[in-house]
Amino acid sequence: MLQTRSARVPAFAKINLSLKVLHKRHDQYHEIRTIFQTISVADAIEVAYTPARTVSVEADCSIEIPDNIAVRAAKTLMDEAGIRGHVRLRIQKEIPMGGGLGGGSSDAAAVLLALPALAGKHVPVPELTRIGATLGSDVPFFLCGGTALGLGRGEEIYPFAQPKPSWAILLAPGIHVSTPAAYRALNRHLTVTEDSRIMNSFQSLSWEIGEGVPVRSWRGFCQNDFEEVVFRQYPQIQRLKKKLIAAGACLTLMTGSGSALFGFFDTRADTENAAMSLPDVRSVVFRTVSRARYRALWYRSLREHAWDKTWPPQSRYVK
């Protein structure tokens, strides 16, 4: 009887420390500039692989998700890498859905990282990135983790130096904001005439992060172009941002196209006290996750099946 190999791996959420939307491209996507940051809020995924002559993928998820991207990730990877066998996914969702936190993309990336290690296949980063980009624009970032610059549709990833870990509150009001509608409301056209103006503050923030300047000093440069149009449609989200500021946050911003917001504080104690002052909305205290921490947690999760200090995690079963 063929042996099943399994591992329980993390799928961390992300926030956008800045998000600038430039012009619409000829492929009808929008050119963006963003700074991604992984945070300690995470789903947990158990990936089990049993060798077989055929290919099958099934999933149990704590929340019913039609056309689950994690399942698509497994099927696409098995097809592209020539992996045959039965894959079973058990997904415990902790990342609030529909809030701009990248939960689905992170789940997909977790499958792309874990499955080769279990199946005894070596799939290099460029190939994983190519596959990830076909699944979703945020997926390539989660193959990297930490702090990174995102260009193009967000799928071009350039890792940043690691800022110091910081404490923050995540507010998830449970409002579903349509990303396509948010892009339409921005009314960006096939033009680059205003790109330089849009990019000035983003470039300044990139320097600040790269130099390791504390979060408090980023406040003047952290901007999300979607806030104006989303706040206009959902003023209750703007009111939550004001509550974060009133609670003492040194930096507050909406992530992605919403509806989740985050607020950074100077200390863990300040963060926890502020969270207790916001009882009327779902709030989660979190810490930023550096790339080194991100990978260390992956090595720990896959230590039975993959070698330490290799990225992506390299399978012990490769012949």
Short mmCIF file of C-alpha atoms in Angstrom, two decimals:
data_model
loop_
_atom_site.label_atom_id
_atom_site.label_comp_id
_atom_site.label_asym_id
_atom_site.label_seq_id
_atom_site.Cartn_x
_atom_site.Cartn_y
_atom_site.Cartn_z
CA MET A 1 0.00 0.00 0.00
CA LEU A 2 1.39 3.40 -1.00
CA GLN A 3 2.25 5.75 1.86
CA THR A 4 0.36 9.02 2.36
CA ARG A 5 2.54 12.00 3.18
CA SER A 6 0.96 14.98 4.89
CA ALA A 7 1.85 18.31 6.47
CA ARG A 8 -0.02 21.13 8.17
CA VAL A 9 1.20 24.44 6.74
CA PRO A 10 0.42 28.14 7.34
CA ALA A 11 -1.18 30.50 4.84
CA PHE A 12 -0.60 34.04 6.09
CA ALA A 13 -2.69 37.11 5.25
CA LYS A 14 -1.21 40.25 3.71
CA ILE A 15 -1.81 43.95 3.96
CA ASN A 16 -0.92 46.66 1.45
CA LEU A 17 1.26 49.30 3.08
CA SER A 18 0.68 51.39 -0.02
CA LEU A 19 -1.40 50.85 -3.15
CA LYS A 20 -1.18 53.13 -6.16
CA VAL A 21 -3.27 52.46 -9.26
CA LEU A 22 -1.76 53.87 -12.43
CA HIS A 23 -3.14 53.53 -15.96
CA LYS A 24 -5.25 50.83 -17.55
CA ARG A 25 -3.14 48.53 -19.70
CA HIS A 26 -3.89 47.27 -23.19
CA ASP A 27 -4.72 43.85 -21.71
CA GLN A 28 -7.47 45.65 -19.70
CA TYR A 29 -5.73 45.09 -16.37
CA HIS A 30 -4.48 48.05 -14.37
CA GLU A 31 -0.84 48.84 -13.75
CA ILE A 32 -0.28 49.10 -10.00
CA ARG A 33 2.51 49.82 -7.54
CA THR A 34 2.09 48.29 -4.12
CA ILE A 35 4.05 47.28 -1.05
CA PHE A 36 2.92 43.94 0.36
CA GLN A 37 3.44 42.85 3.96
CA THR A 38 2.65 39.44 5.45
CA ILE A 39 0.97 39.46 8.86
CA SER A 40 0.45 36.88 11.59
CA VAL A 41 -3.25 36.26 10.81
CA ALA A 42 -3.26 32.93 8.96
CA ASP A 43 -5.31 30.04 7.64
CA ALA A 44 -4.12 26.50 8.40
CA ILE A 45 -4.01 23.95 5.59
CA GLU A 46 -3.37 20.25 5.87
CA VAL A 47 -2.07 18.92 2.58
CA ALA A 48 -2.08 15.11 2.19
CA TYR A 49 -0.56 13.41 -0.87
CA THR A 50 -0.88 9.74 -1.82
CA PRO A 51 0.97 8.51 -4.95
CA ALA A 52 -1.32 7.01 -7.58
CA ARG A 53 -1.55 6.49 -11.34
CA THR A 54 -4.39 8.95 -11.66
CA VAL A 55 -4.90 12.53 -10.50
CA SER A 56 -7.58 13.65 -8.05
CA VAL A 57 -7.97 16.59 -5.69
CA GLU A 58 -10.59 17.06 -3.00
CA ALA A 59 -10.96 19.63 -0.24
CA ASP A 60 -12.71 20.10 3.07
CA CYS A 61 -12.96 23.75 4.04
CA SER A 62 -14.37 25.30 7.20
CA ILE A 63 -16.21 27.77 4.95
CA GLU A 64 -17.91 26.71 1.72
CA ILE A 65 -15.98 28.34 -1.14
CA PRO A 66 -17.18 27.75 -4.71
CA ASP A 67 -14.33 27.17 -7.19
CA ASN A 68 -11.76 27.10 -4.37
CA ILE A 69 -8.48 28.55 -5.66
CA ALA A 70 -6.48 26.14 -3.49
CA VAL A 71 -8.01 23.21 -5.38
CA ARG A 72 -7.25 24.90 -8.69
CA ALA A 73 -3.66 25.44 -7.52
CA ALA A 74 -3.22 21.74 -6.77
CA LYS A 75 -4.71 20.65 -10.10
CA THR A 76 -2.69 23.17 -12.11
CA LEU A 77 0.57 22.26 -10.37
CA MET A 78 0.00 18.53 -10.82
CA ASP A 79 -0.70 19.04 -14.51
CA GLU A 80 2.30 21.35 -15.07
CA ALA A 81 4.81 19.36 -12.96
CA GLY A 82 3.66 15.89 -13.95
CA ILE A 83 2.57 14.92 -10.43
CA ARG A 84 0.20 11.98 -10.22
CA GLY A 85 -1.67 10.98 -7.12
CA HIS A 86 -4.51 11.82 -4.77
CA VAL A 87 -4.43 15.16 -2.92
CA ARG A 88 -6.68 15.99 -0.01
CA LEU A 89 -6.82 19.51 1.44
CA ARG A 90 -8.28 20.42 4.82
CA ILE A 91 -8.52 24.19 5.15
CA GLN A 92 -9.28 26.02 8.38
CA LYS A 93 -10.14 29.59 7.43
CA GLU A 94 -9.06 32.31 9.88
CA ILE A 95 -8.37 35.12 7.41
CA PRO A 96 -11.56 37.21 6.96
CA MET A 97 -12.87 36.71 3.45
CA GLY A 98 -13.51 39.51 0.98
CA GLY A 99 -11.52 42.09 2.90
CA GLY A 100 -8.47 42.64 0.68
CA LEU A 101 -6.27 40.35 2.81
CA GLY A 102 -5.35 37.83 0.12
CA GLY A 103 -6.66 34.75 1.93
CA GLY A 104 -7.50 32.78 -1.21
CA SER A 105 -4.22 33.67 -2.90
CA SER A 106 -2.29 32.71 0.21
CA ASP A 107 -4.06 29.33 0.36
CA ALA A 108 -3.13 28.72 -3.29
CA ALA A 109 0.51 29.65 -2.69
CA ALA A 110 0.63 27.33 0.34
CA VAL A 111 -0.45 24.43 -1.86
CA LEU A 112 2.15 25.35 -4.50
CA LEU A 113 4.90 25.33 -1.85
CA ALA A 114 3.84 22.22 0.07
CA LEU A 115 2.75 19.79 -2.65
CA PRO A 116 6.14 19.44 -4.44
CA ALA A 117 7.82 18.70 -1.09
CA LEU A 118 5.31 15.93 -0.38
CA ALA A 119 5.32 14.54 -3.92
CA GLY A 120 9.11 14.44 -4.34
CA LYS A 121 9.23 17.01 -7.13
CA HIS A 122 11.58 19.95 -7.56
CA VAL A 123 9.71 22.95 -8.97
CA PRO A 124 11.94 26.08 -9.11
CA VAL A 125 10.75 29.54 -8.04
CA PRO A 126 10.32 30.92 -11.60
CA GLU A 127 8.01 28.03 -12.48
CA LEU A 128 6.01 28.34 -9.26
CA THR A 129 5.73 32.09 -9.87
CA ARG A 130 4.52 31.56 -13.43
CA ILE A 131 1.88 29.07 -12.25
CA GLY A 132 0.89 31.33 -9.36
CA ALA A 133 0.36 34.33 -11.64
CA THR A 134 -2.15 32.34 -13.71
CA LEU A 135 -4.19 31.73 -10.54
CA GLY A 136 -4.23 35.26 -9.13
CA SER A 137 -2.19 38.46 -9.11
CA ASP A 138 -1.35 38.18 -5.38
CA VAL A 139 -0.24 34.53 -5.45
CA PRO A 140 3.42 35.19 -6.44
CA PHE A 141 3.87 37.44 -3.39
CA PHE A 142 2.91 34.62 -1.03
CA LEU A 143 5.65 32.48 -2.56
CA CYS A 144 8.05 35.08 -1.15
CA GLY A 145 6.60 36.52 2.08
CA GLY A 146 7.82 39.37 4.25
CA THR A 147 7.87 42.84 2.73
CA ALA A 148 7.97 43.20 -1.05
CA LEU A 149 7.35 45.59 -3.89
CA GLY A 150 4.61 44.51 -6.30
CA LEU A 151 4.57 45.81 -9.89
CA GLY A 152 2.55 45.10 -13.02
CA ARG A 153 -0.77 43.59 -11.88
CA GLY A 154 0.98 42.93 -8.55
CA GLU A 155 2.52 39.68 -9.79
CA GLU A 156 6.04 41.11 -10.33
CA ILE A 157 7.64 40.74 -6.89
CA TYR A 158 10.83 42.38 -5.61
CA PRO A 159 11.70 41.61 -1.96
CA PHE A 160 12.51 44.53 0.34
CA ALA A 161 14.91 44.70 3.24
CA GLN A 162 13.12 43.71 6.44
CA PRO A 163 11.57 46.50 8.54
CA LYS A 164 11.40 45.86 12.27
CA PRO A 165 8.34 43.79 13.38
CA SER A 166 5.42 46.00 14.37
CA TRP A 167 2.09 45.52 16.18
CA ALA A 168 -1.27 46.47 14.71
CA ILE A 169 -5.02 45.93 14.78
CA LEU A 170 -6.99 44.47 11.90
CA LEU A 171 -10.62 45.52 11.57
CA ALA A 172 -12.85 43.35 9.39
CA PRO A 173 -16.34 44.88 9.02
CA GLY A 174 -17.57 42.02 6.84
CA ILE A 175 -18.53 44.26 3.92
CA HIS A 176 -17.87 42.76 0.49
CA VAL A 177 -16.38 45.38 -1.82
CA SER A 178 -16.38 44.47 -5.51
CA THR A 179 -12.81 44.87 -6.78
CA PRO A 180 -13.84 45.33 -10.45
CA ALA A 181 -16.35 48.01 -9.40
CA ALA A 182 -13.69 49.76 -7.32
CA TYR A 183 -11.35 49.86 -10.32
CA ARG A 184 -14.12 51.23 -12.53
CA ALA A 185 -14.86 53.95 -9.98
CA LEU A 186 -11.21 55.06 -10.08
CA ASN A 187 -11.70 55.81 -13.78
CA ARG A 188 -8.08 55.19 -14.81
CA HIS A 189 -7.69 55.26 -18.59
CA LEU A 190 -5.15 54.12 -21.18
CA THR A 191 -2.80 56.96 -20.30
CA VAL A 192 0.34 57.60 -18.32
CA THR A 193 0.06 61.39 -18.05
CA GLU A 194 -0.48 61.43 -14.27
CA ASP A 195 1.76 58.52 -13.31
CA SER A 196 4.65 60.69 -12.07
CA ARG A 197 2.41 62.62 -9.69
CA ILE A 198 0.84 59.43 -8.41
CA MET A 199 4.24 57.80 -7.85
CA ASN A 200 6.00 60.50 -5.80
CA SER A 201 4.74 59.47 -2.35
CA PHE A 202 5.10 55.78 -3.22
CA GLN A 203 8.79 56.23 -4.03
CA SER A 204 9.32 58.09 -0.77
CA LEU A 205 7.70 55.26 1.21
CA SER A 206 9.87 52.69 -0.58
CA TRP A 207 12.96 54.54 0.59
CA GLU A 208 11.65 54.78 4.15
CA ILE A 209 10.99 51.04 4.37
CA GLY A 210 14.27 50.15 2.69
CA GLU A 211 16.18 52.25 5.21
CA GLY A 212 14.41 50.62 8.16
CA VAL A 213 12.70 53.82 9.31
CA PRO A 214 10.02 53.14 12.03
CA VAL A 215 6.36 52.77 11.03
CA ARG A 216 5.34 56.06 12.68
CA SER A 217 7.32 58.04 10.11
CA TRP A 218 5.64 56.30 7.16
CA ARG A 219 2.31 57.99 7.84
CA GLY A 220 2.71 60.78 5.30
CA PHE A 221 3.50 58.36 2.49
CA CYS A 222 1.15 55.39 3.03
CA GLN A 223 -1.79 55.81 0.67
CA ASN A 224 -4.38 53.53 -0.86
CA ASP A 225 -6.00 54.92 -4.01
CA PHE A 226 -9.13 52.85 -3.38
CA GLU A 227 -9.97 54.57 -0.10
CA GLU A 228 -11.64 57.59 -1.68
CA VAL A 229 -14.03 55.62 -3.90
CA VAL A 230 -14.76 52.89 -1.32
CA PHE A 231 -15.32 55.37 1.53
CA ARG A 232 -17.75 57.26 -0.69
CA GLN A 233 -19.79 54.10 -1.24
CA TYR A 234 -19.38 52.71 2.28
CA PRO A 235 -19.03 55.60 4.75
CA GLN A 236 -19.15 53.13 7.64
CA ILE A 237 -15.67 51.91 6.62
CA GLN A 238 -14.36 55.48 6.79
CA ARG A 239 -15.89 55.83 10.25
CA LEU A 240 -13.96 52.74 11.36
CA LYS A 241 -10.74 54.32 10.15
CA LYS A 242 -11.52 57.41 12.22
CA LYS A 243 -12.08 55.17 15.25
CA LEU A 244 -8.64 53.62 14.76
CA ILE A 245 -7.09 57.07 14.65
CA ALA A 246 -9.02 58.11 17.76
CA ALA A 247 -7.76 54.96 19.50
CA GLY A 248 -4.20 56.19 19.00
CA ALA A 249 -3.03 54.42 15.84
CA CYS A 250 0.08 56.04 14.38
CA LEU A 251 -0.78 54.75 10.89
CA THR A 252 -4.12 53.54 9.53
CA LEU A 253 -5.05 52.36 6.05
CA MET A 254 -7.50 50.19 4.16
CA THR A 255 -5.90 47.14 2.56
CA GLY A 256 -6.45 46.13 -1.06
CA SER A 257 -9.81 47.30 -2.38
CA GLY A 258 -11.28 46.81 1.10
CA SER A 259 -13.08 46.39 3.30
CA ALA A 260 -10.53 45.49 6.00
CA LEU A 261 -8.48 48.22 7.69
CA PHE A 262 -5.36 48.10 9.81
CA GLY A 263 -3.88 50.43 12.39
CA PHE A 264 -0.31 50.34 13.70
CA PHE A 265 0.59 51.20 17.30
CA ASP A 266 3.90 51.81 19.05
CA THR A 267 3.77 48.81 21.41
CA ARG A 268 1.94 45.53 21.86
CA ALA A 269 0.28 46.85 25.03
CA ASP A 270 -0.99 49.93 23.18
CA THR A 271 -2.36 47.68 20.45
CA GLU A 272 -4.19 45.35 22.83
CA ASN A 273 -5.65 48.26 24.80
CA ALA A 274 -6.90 49.89 21.61
CA ALA A 275 -8.50 46.63 20.46
CA MET A 276 -10.48 46.46 23.70
CA SER A 277 -11.77 49.98 23.04
CA LEU A 278 -13.33 48.81 19.73
CA PRO A 279 -15.93 46.22 20.81
CA ASP A 280 -18.44 46.84 18.01
CA VAL A 281 -16.43 45.39 15.11
CA ARG A 282 -14.37 42.25 14.60
CA SER A 283 -10.81 43.15 15.54
CA VAL A 284 -7.65 41.05 15.54
CA VAL A 285 -4.31 42.02 17.06
CA PHE A 286 -1.48 40.99 14.74
CA ARG A 287 2.24 41.35 14.20
CA THR A 288 4.04 41.82 10.91
CA VAL A 289 5.82 38.68 9.71
CA SER A 290 9.30 39.10 8.24
CA ARG A 291 10.50 37.01 5.33
CA ALA A 292 12.94 35.18 7.63
CA ARG A 293 10.12 34.36 10.06
CA TYR A 294 7.80 33.38 7.21
CA ARG A 295 10.30 30.86 5.89
CA ALA A 296 11.29 29.57 9.32
CA LEU A 297 7.67 28.65 10.00
CA TRP A 298 7.52 26.86 6.66
CA TYR A 299 10.70 24.91 7.39
CA ARG A 300 9.21 23.84 10.71
CA SER A 301 5.95 22.73 9.07
CA LEU A 302 7.73 20.67 6.40
CA ARG A 303 10.77 19.46 8.37
CA GLU A 304 9.75 15.80 7.95
CA HIS A 305 9.53 16.14 4.17
CA ALA A 306 11.86 18.97 3.06
CA TRP A 307 15.40 20.19 3.68
CA ASP A 308 15.98 23.29 5.82
CA LYS A 309 17.36 26.50 4.36
CA THR A 310 16.23 25.86 0.80
CA TRP A 311 13.59 27.99 -0.90
CA PRO A 312 11.17 26.90 -2.09
CA PRO A 313 11.34 23.97 0.37
CA GLN A 314 13.17 21.15 -1.40
CA SER A 315 11.74 17.65 -1.02
CA ARG A 316 13.70 14.92 0.75
CA TYR A 317 12.13 12.45 -1.66
CA VAL A 318 13.68 13.75 -4.89
CA LYS A 319 15.73 10.92 -6.43
#
